[in-house]
Short mmCIF file of C-alpha atoms and ligand atoms in Angstrom, two decimals:
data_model
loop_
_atom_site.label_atom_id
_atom_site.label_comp_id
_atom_site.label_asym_id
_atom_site.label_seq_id
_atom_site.Cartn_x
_atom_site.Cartn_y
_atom_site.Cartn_z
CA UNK E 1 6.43 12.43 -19.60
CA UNK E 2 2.74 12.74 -17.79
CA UNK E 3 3.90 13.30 -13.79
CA UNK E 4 1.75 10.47 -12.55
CA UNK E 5 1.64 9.06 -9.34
CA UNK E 6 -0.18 6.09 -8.51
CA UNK E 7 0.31 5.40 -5.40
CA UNK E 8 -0.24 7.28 -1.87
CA UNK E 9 -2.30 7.27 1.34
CA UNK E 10 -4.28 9.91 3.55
CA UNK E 11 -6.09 9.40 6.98
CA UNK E 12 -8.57 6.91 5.34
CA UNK E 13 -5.73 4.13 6.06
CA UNK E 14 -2.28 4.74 8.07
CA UNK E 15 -1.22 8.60 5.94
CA UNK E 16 -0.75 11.48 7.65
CA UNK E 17 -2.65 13.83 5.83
CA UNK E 18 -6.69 13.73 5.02
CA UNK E 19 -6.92 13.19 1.48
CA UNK E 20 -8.39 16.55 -0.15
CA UNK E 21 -4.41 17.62 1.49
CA UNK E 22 -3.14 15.00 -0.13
CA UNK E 23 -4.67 15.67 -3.58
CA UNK E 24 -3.94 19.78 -2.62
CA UNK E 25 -0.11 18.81 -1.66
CA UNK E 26 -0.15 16.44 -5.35
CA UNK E 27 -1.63 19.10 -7.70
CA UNK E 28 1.33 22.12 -5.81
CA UNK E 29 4.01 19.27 -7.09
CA UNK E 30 3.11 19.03 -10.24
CA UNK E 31 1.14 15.83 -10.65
CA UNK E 32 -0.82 15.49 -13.16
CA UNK E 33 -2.07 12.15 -12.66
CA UNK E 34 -2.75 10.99 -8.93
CA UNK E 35 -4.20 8.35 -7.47
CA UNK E 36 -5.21 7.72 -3.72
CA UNK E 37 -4.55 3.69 -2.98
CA UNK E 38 -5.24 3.54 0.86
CA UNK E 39 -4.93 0.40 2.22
CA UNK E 40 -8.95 -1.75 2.14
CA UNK E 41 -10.40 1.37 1.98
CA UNK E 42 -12.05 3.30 -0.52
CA UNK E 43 -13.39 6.52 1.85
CA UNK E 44 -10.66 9.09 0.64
CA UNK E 45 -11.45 8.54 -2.94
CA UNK E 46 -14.42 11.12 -2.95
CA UNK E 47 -12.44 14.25 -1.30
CA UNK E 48 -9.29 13.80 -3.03
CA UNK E 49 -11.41 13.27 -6.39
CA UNK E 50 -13.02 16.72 -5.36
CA UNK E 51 -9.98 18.53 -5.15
CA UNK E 52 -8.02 17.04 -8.06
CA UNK E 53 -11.03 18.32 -10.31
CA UNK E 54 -10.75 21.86 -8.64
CA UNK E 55 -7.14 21.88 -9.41
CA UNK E 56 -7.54 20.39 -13.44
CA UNK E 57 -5.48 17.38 -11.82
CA UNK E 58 -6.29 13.57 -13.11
CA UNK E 59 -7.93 12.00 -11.02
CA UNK E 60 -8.31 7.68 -10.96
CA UNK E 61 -9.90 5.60 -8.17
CA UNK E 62 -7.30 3.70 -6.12
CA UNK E 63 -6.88 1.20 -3.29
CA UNK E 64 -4.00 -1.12 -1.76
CA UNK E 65 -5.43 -4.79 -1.14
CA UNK E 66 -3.55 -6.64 1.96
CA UNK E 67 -3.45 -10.11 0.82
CA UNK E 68 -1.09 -13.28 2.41
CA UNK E 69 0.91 -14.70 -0.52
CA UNK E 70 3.82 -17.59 0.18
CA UNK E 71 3.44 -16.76 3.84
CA UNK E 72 4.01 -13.05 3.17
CA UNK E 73 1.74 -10.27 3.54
CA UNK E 74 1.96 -8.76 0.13
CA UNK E 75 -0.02 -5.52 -1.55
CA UNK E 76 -1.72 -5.70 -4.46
CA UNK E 77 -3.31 -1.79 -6.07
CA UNK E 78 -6.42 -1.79 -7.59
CA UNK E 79 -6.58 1.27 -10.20
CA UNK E 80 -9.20 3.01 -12.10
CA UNK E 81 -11.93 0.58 -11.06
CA UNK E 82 -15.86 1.70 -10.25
CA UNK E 83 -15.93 2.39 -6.41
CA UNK E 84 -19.66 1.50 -5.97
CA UNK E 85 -18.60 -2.08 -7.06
CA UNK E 86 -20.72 -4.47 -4.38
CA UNK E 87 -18.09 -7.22 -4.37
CA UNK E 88 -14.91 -5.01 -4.06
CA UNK E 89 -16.45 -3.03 -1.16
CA UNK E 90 -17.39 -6.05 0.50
CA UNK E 91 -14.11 -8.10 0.00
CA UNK E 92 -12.33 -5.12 2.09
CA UNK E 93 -14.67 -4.59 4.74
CA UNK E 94 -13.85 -8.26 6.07
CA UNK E 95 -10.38 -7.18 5.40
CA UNK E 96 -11.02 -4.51 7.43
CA UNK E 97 -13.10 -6.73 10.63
CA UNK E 98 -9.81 -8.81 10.30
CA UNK E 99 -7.37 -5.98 11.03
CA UNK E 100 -9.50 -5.01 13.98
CA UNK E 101 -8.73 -8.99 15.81
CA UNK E 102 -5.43 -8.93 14.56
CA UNK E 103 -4.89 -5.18 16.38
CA UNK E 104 -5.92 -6.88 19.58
CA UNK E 105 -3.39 -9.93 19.31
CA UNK E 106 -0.78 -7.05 18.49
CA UNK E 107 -1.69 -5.49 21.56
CA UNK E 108 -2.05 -8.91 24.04
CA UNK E 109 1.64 -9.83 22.94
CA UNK E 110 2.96 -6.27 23.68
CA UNK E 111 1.12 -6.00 26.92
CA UNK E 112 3.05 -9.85 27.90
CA UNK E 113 6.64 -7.54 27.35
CA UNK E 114 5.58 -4.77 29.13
CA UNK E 115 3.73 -2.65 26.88
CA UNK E 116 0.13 -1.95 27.53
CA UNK E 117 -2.76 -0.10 26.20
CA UNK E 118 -1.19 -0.48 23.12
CA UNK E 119 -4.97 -1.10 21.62
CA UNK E 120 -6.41 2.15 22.56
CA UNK E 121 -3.25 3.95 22.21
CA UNK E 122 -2.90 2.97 18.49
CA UNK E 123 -6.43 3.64 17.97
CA UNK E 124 -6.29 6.99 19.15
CA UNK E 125 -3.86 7.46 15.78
CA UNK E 126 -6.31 6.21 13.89
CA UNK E 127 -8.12 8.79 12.02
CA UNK E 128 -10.75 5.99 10.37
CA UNK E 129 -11.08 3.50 13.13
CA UNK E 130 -12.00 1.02 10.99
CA UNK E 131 -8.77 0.52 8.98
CA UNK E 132 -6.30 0.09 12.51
CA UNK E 133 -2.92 -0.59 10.84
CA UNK E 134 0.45 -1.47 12.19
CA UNK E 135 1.56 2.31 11.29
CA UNK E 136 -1.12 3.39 14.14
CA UNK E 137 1.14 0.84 16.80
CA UNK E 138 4.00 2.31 15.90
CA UNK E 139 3.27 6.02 16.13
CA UNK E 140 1.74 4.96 19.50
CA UNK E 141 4.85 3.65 20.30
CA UNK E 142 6.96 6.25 19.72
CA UNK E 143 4.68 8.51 21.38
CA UNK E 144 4.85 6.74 24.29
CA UNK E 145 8.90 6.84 23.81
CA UNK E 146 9.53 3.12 23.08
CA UNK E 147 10.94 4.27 20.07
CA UNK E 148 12.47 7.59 18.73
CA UNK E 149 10.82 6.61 15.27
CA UNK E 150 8.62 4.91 13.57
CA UNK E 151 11.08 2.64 11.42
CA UNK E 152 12.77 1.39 14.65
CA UNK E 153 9.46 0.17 15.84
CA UNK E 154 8.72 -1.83 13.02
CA UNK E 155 12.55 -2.96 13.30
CA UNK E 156 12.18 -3.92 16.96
CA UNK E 157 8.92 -4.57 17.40
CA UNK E 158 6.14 -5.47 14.97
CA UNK E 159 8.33 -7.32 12.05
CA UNK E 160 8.08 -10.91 11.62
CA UNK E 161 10.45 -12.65 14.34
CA UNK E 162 9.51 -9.62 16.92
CA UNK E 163 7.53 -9.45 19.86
CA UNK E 164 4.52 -7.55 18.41
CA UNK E 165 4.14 -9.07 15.59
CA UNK E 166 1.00 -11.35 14.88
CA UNK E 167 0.59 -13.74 11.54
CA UNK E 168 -2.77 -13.17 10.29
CA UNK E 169 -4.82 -14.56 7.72
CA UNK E 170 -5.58 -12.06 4.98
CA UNK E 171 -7.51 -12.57 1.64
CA UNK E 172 -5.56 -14.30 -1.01
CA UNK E 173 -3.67 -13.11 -4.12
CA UNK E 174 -6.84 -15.05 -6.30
CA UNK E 175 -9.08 -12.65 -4.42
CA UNK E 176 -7.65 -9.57 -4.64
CA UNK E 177 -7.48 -9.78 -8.34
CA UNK E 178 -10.60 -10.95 -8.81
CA UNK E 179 -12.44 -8.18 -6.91
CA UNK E 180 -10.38 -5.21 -8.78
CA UNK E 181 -11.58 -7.51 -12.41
CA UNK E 182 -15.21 -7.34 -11.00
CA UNK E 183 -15.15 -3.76 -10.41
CA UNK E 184 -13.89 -3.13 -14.06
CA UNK E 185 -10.63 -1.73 -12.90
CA UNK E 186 -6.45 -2.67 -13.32
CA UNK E 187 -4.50 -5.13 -10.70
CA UNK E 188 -1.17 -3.94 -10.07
CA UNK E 189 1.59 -5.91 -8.18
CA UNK E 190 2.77 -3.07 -5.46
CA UNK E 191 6.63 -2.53 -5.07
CA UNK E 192 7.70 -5.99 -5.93
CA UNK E 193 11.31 -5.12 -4.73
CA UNK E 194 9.74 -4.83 -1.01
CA UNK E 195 8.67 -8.32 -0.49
CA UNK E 196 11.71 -11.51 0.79
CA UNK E 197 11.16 -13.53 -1.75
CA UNK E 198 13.93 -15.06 -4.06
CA UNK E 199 14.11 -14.45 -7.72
CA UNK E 200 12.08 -18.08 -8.33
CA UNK E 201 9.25 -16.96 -5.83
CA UNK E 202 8.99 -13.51 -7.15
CA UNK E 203 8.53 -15.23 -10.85
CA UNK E 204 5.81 -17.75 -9.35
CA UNK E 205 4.39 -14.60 -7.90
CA UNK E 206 4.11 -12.95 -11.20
CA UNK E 207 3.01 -16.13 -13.40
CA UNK E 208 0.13 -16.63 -10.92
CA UNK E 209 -0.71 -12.85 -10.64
CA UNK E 210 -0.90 -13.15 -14.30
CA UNK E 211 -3.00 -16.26 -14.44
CA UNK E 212 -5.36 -14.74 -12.65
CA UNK E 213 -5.64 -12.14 -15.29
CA UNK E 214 -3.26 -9.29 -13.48
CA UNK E 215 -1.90 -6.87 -16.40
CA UNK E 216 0.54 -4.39 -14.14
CA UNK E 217 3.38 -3.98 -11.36
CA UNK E 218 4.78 -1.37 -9.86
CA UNK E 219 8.48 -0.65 -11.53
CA UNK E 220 9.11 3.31 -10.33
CA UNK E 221 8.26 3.22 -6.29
CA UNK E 222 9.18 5.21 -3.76
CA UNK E 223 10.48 1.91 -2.27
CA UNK E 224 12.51 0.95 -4.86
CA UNK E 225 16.23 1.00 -5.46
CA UNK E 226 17.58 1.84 -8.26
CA UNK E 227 18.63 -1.80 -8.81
CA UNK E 228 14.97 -2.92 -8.09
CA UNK E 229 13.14 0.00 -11.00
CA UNK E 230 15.96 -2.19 -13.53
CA UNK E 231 15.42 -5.67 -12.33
CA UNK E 232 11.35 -4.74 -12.33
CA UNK E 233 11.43 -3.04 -15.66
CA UNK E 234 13.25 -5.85 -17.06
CA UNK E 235 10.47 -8.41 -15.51
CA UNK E 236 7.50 -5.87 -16.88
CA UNK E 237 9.07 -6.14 -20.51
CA UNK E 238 9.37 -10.06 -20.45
CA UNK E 239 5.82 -10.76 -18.53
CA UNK E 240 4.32 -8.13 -20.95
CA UNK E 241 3.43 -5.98 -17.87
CA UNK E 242 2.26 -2.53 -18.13
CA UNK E 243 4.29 -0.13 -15.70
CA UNK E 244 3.03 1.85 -12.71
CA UNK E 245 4.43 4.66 -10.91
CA UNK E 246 3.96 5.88 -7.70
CA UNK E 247 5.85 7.38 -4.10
CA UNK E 248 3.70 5.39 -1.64
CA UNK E 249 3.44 8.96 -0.12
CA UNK E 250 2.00 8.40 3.50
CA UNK E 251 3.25 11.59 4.82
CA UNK E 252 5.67 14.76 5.87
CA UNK E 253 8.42 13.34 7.49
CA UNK E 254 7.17 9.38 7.13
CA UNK E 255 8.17 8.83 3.74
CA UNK E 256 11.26 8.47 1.32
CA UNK E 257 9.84 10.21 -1.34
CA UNK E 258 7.15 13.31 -1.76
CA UNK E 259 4.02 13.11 -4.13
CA UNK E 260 5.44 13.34 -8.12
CA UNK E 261 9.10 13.08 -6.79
CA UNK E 262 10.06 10.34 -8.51
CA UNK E 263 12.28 9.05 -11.64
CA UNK E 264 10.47 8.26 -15.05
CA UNK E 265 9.44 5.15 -16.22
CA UNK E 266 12.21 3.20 -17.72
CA UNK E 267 12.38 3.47 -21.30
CA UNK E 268 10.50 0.47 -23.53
CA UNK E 269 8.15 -0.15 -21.05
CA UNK E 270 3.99 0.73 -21.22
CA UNK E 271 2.76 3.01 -18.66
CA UNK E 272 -0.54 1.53 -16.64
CA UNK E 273 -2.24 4.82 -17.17
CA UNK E 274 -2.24 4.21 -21.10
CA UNK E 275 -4.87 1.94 -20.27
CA UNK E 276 -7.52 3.98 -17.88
P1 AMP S 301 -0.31 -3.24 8.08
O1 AMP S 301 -1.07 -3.14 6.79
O2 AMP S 301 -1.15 -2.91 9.26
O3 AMP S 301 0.39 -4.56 8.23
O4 AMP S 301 0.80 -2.11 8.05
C1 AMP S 301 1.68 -2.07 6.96
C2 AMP S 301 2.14 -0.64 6.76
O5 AMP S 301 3.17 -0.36 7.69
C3 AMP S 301 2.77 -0.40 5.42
O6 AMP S 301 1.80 -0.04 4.49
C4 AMP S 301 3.69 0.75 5.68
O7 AMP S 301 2.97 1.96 5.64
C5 AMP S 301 4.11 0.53 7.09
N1 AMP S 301 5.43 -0.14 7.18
C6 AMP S 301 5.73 -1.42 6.92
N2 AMP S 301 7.03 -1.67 7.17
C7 AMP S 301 7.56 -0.51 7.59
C8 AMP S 301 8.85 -0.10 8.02
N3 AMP S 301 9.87 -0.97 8.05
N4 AMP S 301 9.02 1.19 8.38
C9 AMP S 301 8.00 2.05 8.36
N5 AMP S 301 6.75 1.73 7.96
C10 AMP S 301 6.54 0.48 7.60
MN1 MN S 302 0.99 1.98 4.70
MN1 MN S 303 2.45 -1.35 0.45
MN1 MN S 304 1.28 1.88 0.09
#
């Protein structure tokens, strides 16, 4: 099977690594597809495209939309669309202006418990300042020594139900898909298993993702279970979903599962990439 992976994240958005190191680290494990989906932001895409040419790696255009479905913030990837696209690029730079306000809410309810200069701080770990993510807070925080890593912070502090954490309105599900349709590319549901909904709310999910004319979800994810890659793969068959597979790689260290580490596709199922 091709070693794709369709899903990962470099400096443009809250990864680790710039994204020619990403495409460089991708191409030494044996991808041979990859794509870069940072989160409402397409200013990797170039670099990493540059290097995955060098290296006779596939290369397809990616992003991870931030959109608020059933009260939920939930991610919806945008593959193998045209990156010059007017209304894509605009639809995530207000996401973008929106993470900026939300940032400084984060940071006003930390200060109230004792925390300040969170704002700064997190920017400072913010490689594009521009796309200020709750990843940035919590590497602040742990810097600082809040936290001795980054998954307690988001446990104790900037989940919903925690001190740091802000609602915020993001673009809508209905959005999302129809900026990826405008820009000719594929809308992909992003690790469905992640999200607390309930087995009805994930299938009103999916019918209205697929009303709107979404054709994929994510079934092999680095933040998948076992249990969720069957549950998904079963959902992808019946919905007549094509498959996508990807690690959600954001960095050494800061993620379960390294670039092309992951299990195949499930057997019966279409892979996304048949359709680019
Ligand atoms: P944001 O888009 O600013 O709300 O930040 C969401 C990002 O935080 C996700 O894309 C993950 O990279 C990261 N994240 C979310 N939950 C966790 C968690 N429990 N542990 C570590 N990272 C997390
Ligand atoms: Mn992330
Ligand atoms: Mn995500
Ligand atoms: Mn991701």
């Amino acid at each position: 099977m091709l070693n794709a992976d369709l899903h990962s994240h470099s400096t443009a958005s809250d990864g680790l690594l710039p994204a020619d190191q990403v495409a460089r680290r991708a191409a030494d494990n044996g991808v041979d597809m990859l794509a870069l989906t940072d989160h409402d932001d397409l200013g990797g895409l170039p670099a990493a495209r540059a290097v995955a040419d060098e290296a006779g790696m596939r290369f397809v255009n990616g992003v991870e939309i931030s959109i608020e479905w059933g009260g939920l913030q939930v991610h919806i990837l945008g593959l193998s669309f045209n990156a010059d696209d007017q209304t894509l690029n605009a639809g995530l730079a207000a996401i973008r202006s929106g993470r900026v306000d939300r940032a400084q809410r984060m940071a006003a309810e930390l200060e109230k418990i004792g925390i300040p200069g969170c704002f700064d701080g997190a920017m400072r770990h913010a490689e594009n300042s521009n796309l200020i993510s709750r990843s940035h807070f919590a590497r602040y925080l742990v810097e600082i020594g809040v936290c001795k890593d980054v998954r307690s912070v988001f446990e104790s502090y900037i989940v919903p139900g925690k001190p740091g954490y802000v609602s915020h309105h993001w673009v809508t599900l209905a959005d999302s898909v129809g900026w990826i349709l405008a820009a000719g590319g594929i809308a992909a549901v992003a690790h469905p298993g992640r999200y607390k909904l309930s087995k009805p709310e994930i299938r009103r999910l999916l019918d209205e993702f697929k009303s709107l004319g979404g054709q994929a979800i994510e079934v092999v994810s680095g933040s998948h279970s076992a249990e969720n890659v069957t549950v998904f793969a079963r959902l992808a068959r019946e919905y007549g979903f094509m498959a996508s597979r990807g690690s959600d790689f954001h960095g050494p260290g800061e993620s379960y599962v390294d670039l092309g580490k992951l299990a195949p596709l499930p057997q019966g199922l279409t892979p996304v990439w048949e359709a680019f």
